[in-house]
XYZ file of C-alpha atoms in Angstrom:
508
model
C 25.279 31.240 46.399
C 27.026 34.386 47.206
C 26.916 37.085 44.534
C 29.608 39.712 43.721
C 30.615 42.977 42.957
C 32.301 44.384 40.176
C 34.187 47.780 39.933
C 35.498 49.974 36.847
C 38.878 48.303 36.804
C 37.250 44.820 36.147
C 35.778 45.779 32.925
C 37.694 44.729 29.903
C 35.063 43.950 27.350
C 31.584 44.752 26.522
C 29.122 43.474 28.787
C 25.666 41.697 27.775
C 24.119 39.631 30.780
C 20.651 38.529 31.571
C 18.545 38.021 34.966
C 15.120 38.260 36.645
C 15.390 41.443 37.929
C 17.742 44.543 37.142
C 17.523 47.348 39.281
C 19.012 50.887 38.674
C 20.383 52.937 41.800
C 21.789 51.376 44.892
C 20.136 54.068 47.391
C 17.987 52.996 50.251
C 14.995 52.061 47.938
C 17.042 50.271 45.287
C 18.986 48.487 47.881
C 15.870 47.418 49.800
C 14.358 45.680 46.587
C 17.529 44.174 45.454
C 17.865 42.421 48.883
C 14.023 41.163 49.097
C 14.194 39.867 45.323
C 17.482 38.058 45.795
C 15.978 36.521 49.362
C 13.176 35.403 47.538
C 15.353 33.252 45.166
C 15.494 36.075 42.096
C 18.556 36.511 39.950
C 19.370 40.081 40.815
C 21.442 42.481 39.259
C 21.793 45.945 41.085
C 23.452 48.551 38.983
C 25.104 51.810 40.518
C 26.864 54.660 38.378
C 29.221 55.461 41.195
C 31.964 53.562 43.291
C 31.973 51.881 46.429
C 33.773 53.910 48.997
C 35.609 52.655 52.478
C 36.250 54.479 55.187
C 39.944 55.125 54.119
C 38.123 56.638 50.931
C 36.179 59.435 53.064
C 37.782 62.998 52.995
C 36.981 65.218 55.722
C 37.292 68.403 53.747
C 33.670 69.320 52.792
C 34.552 70.636 49.306
C 36.692 67.546 48.486
C 34.284 65.195 49.806
C 31.559 66.847 47.668
C 33.242 66.486 44.492
C 33.678 62.934 44.951
C 30.295 61.613 46.649
C 27.920 63.914 44.823
C 26.564 64.810 41.311
C 27.915 67.670 39.525
C 30.617 67.854 42.148
C 28.025 68.921 44.997
C 27.138 72.196 43.005
C 23.599 71.196 41.399
C 20.903 73.922 41.854
C 17.703 74.872 40.770
C 16.887 77.668 38.124
C 14.244 79.473 36.993
C 14.089 82.492 39.558
C 14.700 80.748 42.694
C 18.462 79.323 43.287
C 18.679 76.394 45.656
C 21.537 74.084 46.028
C 20.448 70.569 45.924
C 22.861 67.568 46.510
C 22.210 63.922 45.168
C 25.215 61.240 45.896
C 26.756 59.424 43.369
C 27.926 56.158 45.299
C 27.245 52.560 46.174
C 24.557 53.082 48.851
C 23.293 56.488 47.221
C 22.180 59.447 49.937
C 22.430 56.829 52.767
C 26.203 57.357 52.481
C 26.527 60.913 53.056
C 22.915 61.694 54.837
C 22.264 61.988 58.569
C 20.675 58.942 58.993
C 17.492 60.257 60.004
C 14.603 57.614 60.283
C 11.080 59.024 60.792
C 7.826 57.771 59.957
C 5.233 59.856 58.006
C 2.533 60.893 60.268
C -1.030 59.704 59.945
C -2.515 62.925 58.935
C 0.027 63.236 55.730
C -0.559 59.734 54.566
C -4.569 59.990 54.960
C -3.987 63.322 52.735
C -1.913 61.290 49.958
C -4.983 58.771 49.965
C -7.633 61.224 49.688
C -6.018 63.635 47.398
C -4.213 61.192 45.124
C -6.917 58.287 44.831
C -4.761 56.129 46.841
C -6.212 52.817 48.800
C -3.628 51.398 50.534
C -0.828 53.895 51.754
C -2.355 54.518 55.027
C -0.067 54.358 58.150
C -1.855 51.307 59.086
C -0.983 49.902 55.820
C 2.495 51.030 56.025
C 3.617 50.385 59.635
C 4.355 46.576 58.923
C 6.912 47.525 56.154
C 8.484 50.381 58.289
C 8.807 48.140 60.954
C 10.793 45.588 58.853
C 13.434 48.249 57.604
C 13.526 49.441 61.323
C 14.466 45.972 62.702
C 16.596 45.117 59.674
C 18.753 48.363 60.283
C 18.692 48.778 63.721
C 16.895 52.128 63.933
C 16.595 53.688 67.514
C 16.552 57.120 68.824
C 19.996 58.661 69.414
C 21.084 58.363 73.088
C 22.299 61.302 75.048
C 25.657 60.503 75.437
C 26.355 60.866 71.791
C 24.380 64.062 71.568
C 26.765 66.834 72.558
C 25.980 70.576 73.667
C 24.456 71.743 70.424
C 21.842 69.222 70.207
C 20.708 69.122 74.117
C 20.587 72.934 74.053
C 18.010 72.468 71.442
C 16.069 70.450 73.746
C 16.476 72.610 76.496
C 15.263 75.439 74.450
C 12.180 73.739 73.221
C 11.274 72.681 77.029
C 11.317 76.041 78.179
C 9.206 77.018 75.151
C 6.749 74.289 75.917
C 7.379 72.689 72.406
C 7.780 68.931 72.014
C 11.200 67.511 70.944
C 12.569 64.207 70.951
C 16.154 62.431 70.051
C 16.024 61.531 66.315
C 15.737 57.741 65.296
C 18.653 56.886 63.209
C 19.897 53.746 61.328
C 23.229 53.637 63.427
C 24.991 51.249 65.746
C 27.621 52.284 68.016
C 27.583 55.767 66.953
C 30.760 57.738 68.447
C 28.799 61.052 67.994
C 31.786 62.471 65.465
C 29.586 64.640 63.688
C 30.881 63.302 60.370
C 27.769 61.771 58.583
C 28.140 64.441 55.718
C 31.399 63.250 54.633
C 31.122 59.428 55.113
C 30.880 57.487 58.663
C 34.838 56.707 59.126
C 33.811 54.501 62.067
C 31.223 52.433 60.099
C 28.657 53.129 62.680
C 25.928 54.588 60.554
C 24.312 51.475 58.828
C 23.906 52.711 55.144
C 22.798 50.318 52.694
C 25.904 49.709 51.157
C 27.083 47.664 54.458
C 23.861 46.452 55.220
C 21.187 46.075 52.411
C 23.543 45.423 49.659
C 25.893 42.888 51.250
C 22.846 41.047 52.243
C 21.568 40.880 48.908
C 25.030 39.633 47.665
C 24.959 36.724 50.287
C 21.441 35.620 48.401
C 23.397 35.885 44.968
C 22.732 39.135 43.893
C 25.099 41.027 41.364
C 26.325 44.453 42.091
C 27.888 46.327 39.206
C 29.214 49.639 39.916
C 30.730 52.219 37.485
C 27.684 51.556 34.853
C 25.546 54.649 33.594
C 22.336 53.408 32.432
C 21.511 55.381 29.345
C 18.238 53.926 28.164
C 15.542 51.541 29.514
C 14.753 49.231 26.641
C 11.219 48.224 25.844
C 8.437 47.539 23.486
C 5.005 48.037 23.867
C 3.877 47.674 27.582
C 7.041 45.625 28.271
C 10.437 46.615 29.058
C 13.152 44.379 28.528
C 16.305 45.626 30.282
C 18.935 48.408 29.992
C 21.479 49.733 28.446
C 24.531 52.440 28.857
C 28.167 52.613 29.560
C 30.872 52.240 31.869
C 32.142 54.957 33.149
C 35.177 55.994 35.360
C 34.741 57.399 38.981
C 35.390 60.873 39.622
C 36.069 61.918 35.826
C 33.376 60.458 33.734
C 35.595 58.804 31.127
C 34.004 56.466 29.352
C 35.014 52.760 28.239
C 32.838 49.819 27.451
C 29.121 49.482 26.671
C 26.734 47.441 28.743
C 23.498 45.740 28.123
C 21.592 43.853 30.739
C 18.380 42.322 29.885
C 15.461 41.491 32.406
C 12.179 40.286 32.915
C 11.698 43.295 35.376
C 13.070 46.441 35.527
C 13.221 48.895 38.185
C 14.286 52.455 38.449
C 15.542 53.949 41.998
C 17.893 56.480 40.314
C 16.104 59.260 42.163
C 13.630 61.664 41.583
C 15.848 63.630 39.129
C 17.645 61.025 37.169
C 14.924 58.385 37.079
C 12.845 60.980 35.073
C 15.612 62.031 32.954
C 16.209 58.471 32.067
C 12.524 58.095 31.255
C 12.511 61.079 28.868
C 15.765 59.790 27.285
C 13.908 56.524 26.703
C 11.870 57.896 24.185
C 9.494 59.400 26.770
C 8.761 56.017 28.132
C 5.515 55.392 30.701
C 4.267 59.143 30.309
C 0.953 58.870 28.875
C 0.166 60.999 31.745
C 2.273 63.645 30.799
C 3.375 63.627 34.471
C 7.226 62.567 34.156
C 9.494 64.996 35.382
C 6.500 67.253 36.674
C 5.469 68.248 40.130
C 8.872 68.418 41.311
C 8.680 69.312 45.003
C 11.505 69.916 47.735
C 11.906 70.600 51.477
C 13.568 73.805 51.216
C 15.431 73.940 54.458
C 16.288 77.407 56.227
C 18.574 77.569 59.374
C 20.126 79.849 61.967
C 23.273 79.990 63.693
C 23.104 80.913 67.366
C 25.971 82.165 69.292
C 26.290 81.077 73.257
C 28.600 82.603 75.852
C 29.907 78.913 76.902
C 31.745 76.725 74.369
C 29.344 74.633 72.547
C 31.865 72.234 71.009
C 29.956 71.685 67.794
C 32.216 69.493 66.320
C 31.287 66.710 68.842
C 27.776 65.016 68.896
C 25.377 63.224 66.669
C 25.168 65.201 63.386
C 21.479 65.704 63.777
C 20.427 64.281 67.120
C 17.301 66.243 68.119
C 14.234 67.134 66.478
C 10.625 68.633 67.251
C 7.756 67.717 65.228
C 5.842 70.119 66.973
C 4.893 71.957 63.772
C 4.166 69.742 61.341
C 0.644 70.238 60.777
C 2.112 73.923 60.514
C 4.321 72.922 57.718
C 7.728 72.430 59.026
C 9.791 70.190 60.920
C 12.702 71.539 63.323
C 16.180 69.658 63.782
C 19.575 70.086 65.177
C 22.489 70.146 62.205
C 25.987 70.125 61.579
C 28.338 69.899 58.575
C 31.992 70.672 57.569
C 32.813 74.294 58.593
C 33.690 75.049 55.062
C 30.091 74.064 53.990
C 28.296 76.132 57.129
C 30.270 78.909 56.316
C 28.388 79.936 52.957
C 25.529 80.897 55.326
C 27.595 83.616 57.330
C 27.836 87.302 56.510
C 30.706 89.514 56.086
C 33.821 89.149 53.708
C 37.780 89.254 54.455
C 37.986 90.154 58.328
C 34.359 90.024 59.014
C 33.914 86.567 57.757
C 37.162 85.411 59.868
C 35.798 86.799 62.956
C 32.313 84.968 62.512
C 34.235 81.875 61.930
C 35.747 81.973 64.857
C 32.706 82.007 66.701
C 31.879 78.344 65.563
C 33.216 76.946 68.736
C 30.545 78.808 70.915
C 27.611 78.294 68.076
C 25.161 76.018 67.157
C 23.200 75.448 63.883
C 19.542 74.494 64.045
C 17.531 73.958 60.683
C 13.785 74.032 59.688
C 12.527 71.674 56.551
C 9.493 72.857 55.077
C 6.642 70.925 53.094
C 6.136 73.368 50.833
C 3.279 71.624 49.329
C 2.231 74.719 47.129
C 5.435 75.338 45.500
C 6.312 72.984 42.316
C 9.029 72.753 39.763
C 9.925 70.613 36.786
C 12.654 68.026 35.926
C 13.951 68.102 32.289
C 16.899 66.544 30.431
C 19.411 68.621 29.335
C 20.782 68.176 25.667
C 23.656 65.839 25.440
C 24.002 64.855 29.028
C 22.091 62.774 31.674
C 21.953 65.617 33.911
C 18.872 67.491 34.916
C 17.646 70.855 34.241
C 15.996 72.033 37.211
C 13.362 74.720 37.606
C 11.547 75.557 40.853
C 9.367 78.347 42.006
C 8.345 79.067 45.863
C 4.896 80.019 46.387
C 4.530 83.270 48.627
C 2.522 81.233 51.312
C 5.246 78.679 51.539
C 7.836 81.755 52.214
C 5.563 82.780 54.972
C 5.847 79.218 56.442
C 9.639 79.342 56.323
C 9.624 82.858 57.956
C 7.664 81.546 60.607
C 9.932 78.568 61.187
C 13.133 80.611 61.506
C 10.934 82.692 63.973
C 10.229 79.698 65.939
C 14.170 78.735 65.665
C 15.241 82.183 67.125
C 12.827 81.605 70.091
C 14.237 78.108 70.740
C 17.722 79.679 70.735
C 17.284 82.760 72.972
C 15.421 80.170 75.308
C 18.399 78.117 75.525
C 20.674 80.920 76.647
C 21.813 82.379 72.852
C 23.012 85.702 73.286
C 22.527 86.104 69.430
C 21.421 84.664 66.188
C 22.349 85.161 62.664
C 19.380 84.551 60.135
C 21.211 84.707 57.051
C 18.305 86.528 55.243
C 18.631 89.073 52.916
C 17.235 92.527 53.455
C 17.295 91.653 57.464
C 20.052 92.283 60.013
C 22.947 90.174 59.636
C 22.816 89.527 63.636
C 19.956 89.641 65.710
C 20.628 90.181 69.886
C 16.756 90.031 71.051
C 13.495 88.379 70.167
C 12.348 92.037 69.623
C 14.792 92.153 66.726
C 14.146 88.744 65.341
C 10.310 89.035 65.349
C 11.146 90.561 61.831
C 11.758 87.169 60.623
C 7.864 86.531 60.876
C 6.606 90.269 60.203
C 8.994 91.170 57.634
C 7.751 90.966 54.130
C 10.034 88.216 53.038
C 10.362 87.335 49.441
C 11.951 83.795 48.131
C 15.022 85.250 46.844
C 15.756 86.619 50.371
C 16.177 83.363 51.953
C 19.495 81.377 51.799
C 17.882 77.764 51.336
C 19.169 74.190 50.756
C 17.009 71.393 49.392
C 18.196 67.646 49.478
C 14.886 66.189 49.989
C 13.124 65.822 46.732
C 9.821 64.139 45.593
C 7.195 63.519 42.896
C 8.387 63.807 39.627
C 7.162 60.207 38.859
C 4.550 60.644 41.066
C 2.000 57.717 42.734
C -1.490 58.423 41.760
C -4.460 55.927 41.458
C -5.559 57.703 38.331
C -3.121 56.799 35.271
C -3.990 60.027 33.554
C -2.792 62.217 36.717
C 0.291 59.728 37.839
C 3.157 57.944 36.823
C 2.927 54.723 38.951
C 0.298 52.929 40.911
C 0.556 52.033 44.803
C 3.385 49.015 44.117
C 5.497 51.616 41.981
C 4.376 49.802 38.749
C 4.420 52.456 35.776
C 0.713 52.527 34.689
C 1.706 52.426 31.058
C 3.691 49.176 31.477
C 3.564 45.505 32.692
C 6.996 45.251 34.229
C 8.439 48.401 34.713
C 8.781 50.014 38.100
C 9.860 52.950 40.259
C 10.681 52.734 43.892
C 12.740 56.293 44.274
C 11.268 59.265 46.193
C 9.793 60.608 42.774
C 6.749 58.205 43.289
C 5.709 60.124 46.523
C 2.612 62.253 45.457
C 3.725 65.103 47.607
C 6.028 66.095 50.783
C 5.937 63.236 53.516
C 6.291 66.147 56.232
C 9.582 64.472 57.384
C 12.816 63.066 56.131
C 11.832 61.012 53.260
C 14.473 58.033 53.605
C 12.130 55.537 55.909
C 9.106 56.318 54.031
C 10.521 55.714 50.688
C 12.204 52.333 52.015
C 9.136 51.228 53.340
C 7.347 51.719 50.062
C 9.990 49.982 48.330
C 9.614 46.962 50.826
C 6.093 46.791 49.877
C 6.758 47.046 46.113
C 9.705 44.239 46.458
C 6.689 41.683 47.284
C 4.841 42.746 43.487
C 8.245 43.045 41.569
C 9.194 39.425 43.107
C 5.747 37.811 42.132
C 6.030 39.255 38.380
C 9.705 38.246 38.140
């Protein structure tokens, strides 16, 4: 029996329904659980606050796209001494709709460290590999082929080769990618296998009900049992409210994201927080990037959004990647105003932008519910040792650029030159006494606010994602990662969700 999907225009009264499993959040992890539970014969309701998007809804202008697909219009930032933009999607499919489709397994040494430091027994690579494989097979994950790389990705490969650094095509959840570089604003060719066109429809074919435009405001619970969720219907893009809803369930699964899930628990009478860890231990992958300018045109708008990577420096605390986004988004990193800015923008056809994401395991923050809203207040501080790692990462990127033939690099670092024309000039990236406030960072990979821990006094969930304080309440989003996964988190959180789905199904 096929399920259904409902949108805002279809709600004409208050809603009260019941099911075996209710899942809050339709991003990568929530969609995996919805599919696995529905395929096992459970009655599943998948709730999403945002709307579904089709290719006709995608807007290529970056600012308009962000306003439609991102929470707080794409303007969410950290506070507390360090300003860093962070983007979380509000749409059916969650972040998979607007990310670059990067799917990388966390390395053995990272997962071994999780087990040792967080009292975990079943979260090694050997334990997770079957779950990784199941997700990869379902989505058709494969390395990016050369014919859709484009010059800016292949220049990165060539520069790494000349420097003696390992590099590889990025494995991505795509089928038939055309290299249009539009991942950030939504894949109009539908080549990206975001979960709104893969796992969610598959769950519906097994009978799952998908209810969009529903904002969950509270988890209903008594003692150690969760009984469901309640909230209100919200109009897409405006937040205008209409009807109320309540979904009763045997098992409640929170997959609302590393920021929304702790806020929801805090708003639910501080639920599942005997450890005091809900909303604590906030960690990011702060990303730094350099723009390199070449003599020949690089045609950066063509090629896979992020097609090449280097895992060479993972043990040093950073991962290197190629990057592309709408020029209006990338322009915020460029120096100059007026005519000077215009001249720098005119160099884009000859440029490439490569980035580094840093694990920053020494840097922490906090998520707290803002008064009168479900939006989070985020504080985050970067440890000086992590600043040094980001400086080293930028120095490595500069070396790769010059090895690939760049004539200059623009680092986007305060108190350093706007443009560097040689390795000798670029060496300041690793030798200068950088402060966190000098860096232009973005942080869209976020974790640990409901972290997994074998000791209930130190973490929120166990290795199956079940809240230590509750019998039937689960968290499956990136909040459960005990710290940085060293690489892009999507595939790892989907693998963990695939594992959790078995336990969730048994309890339902």
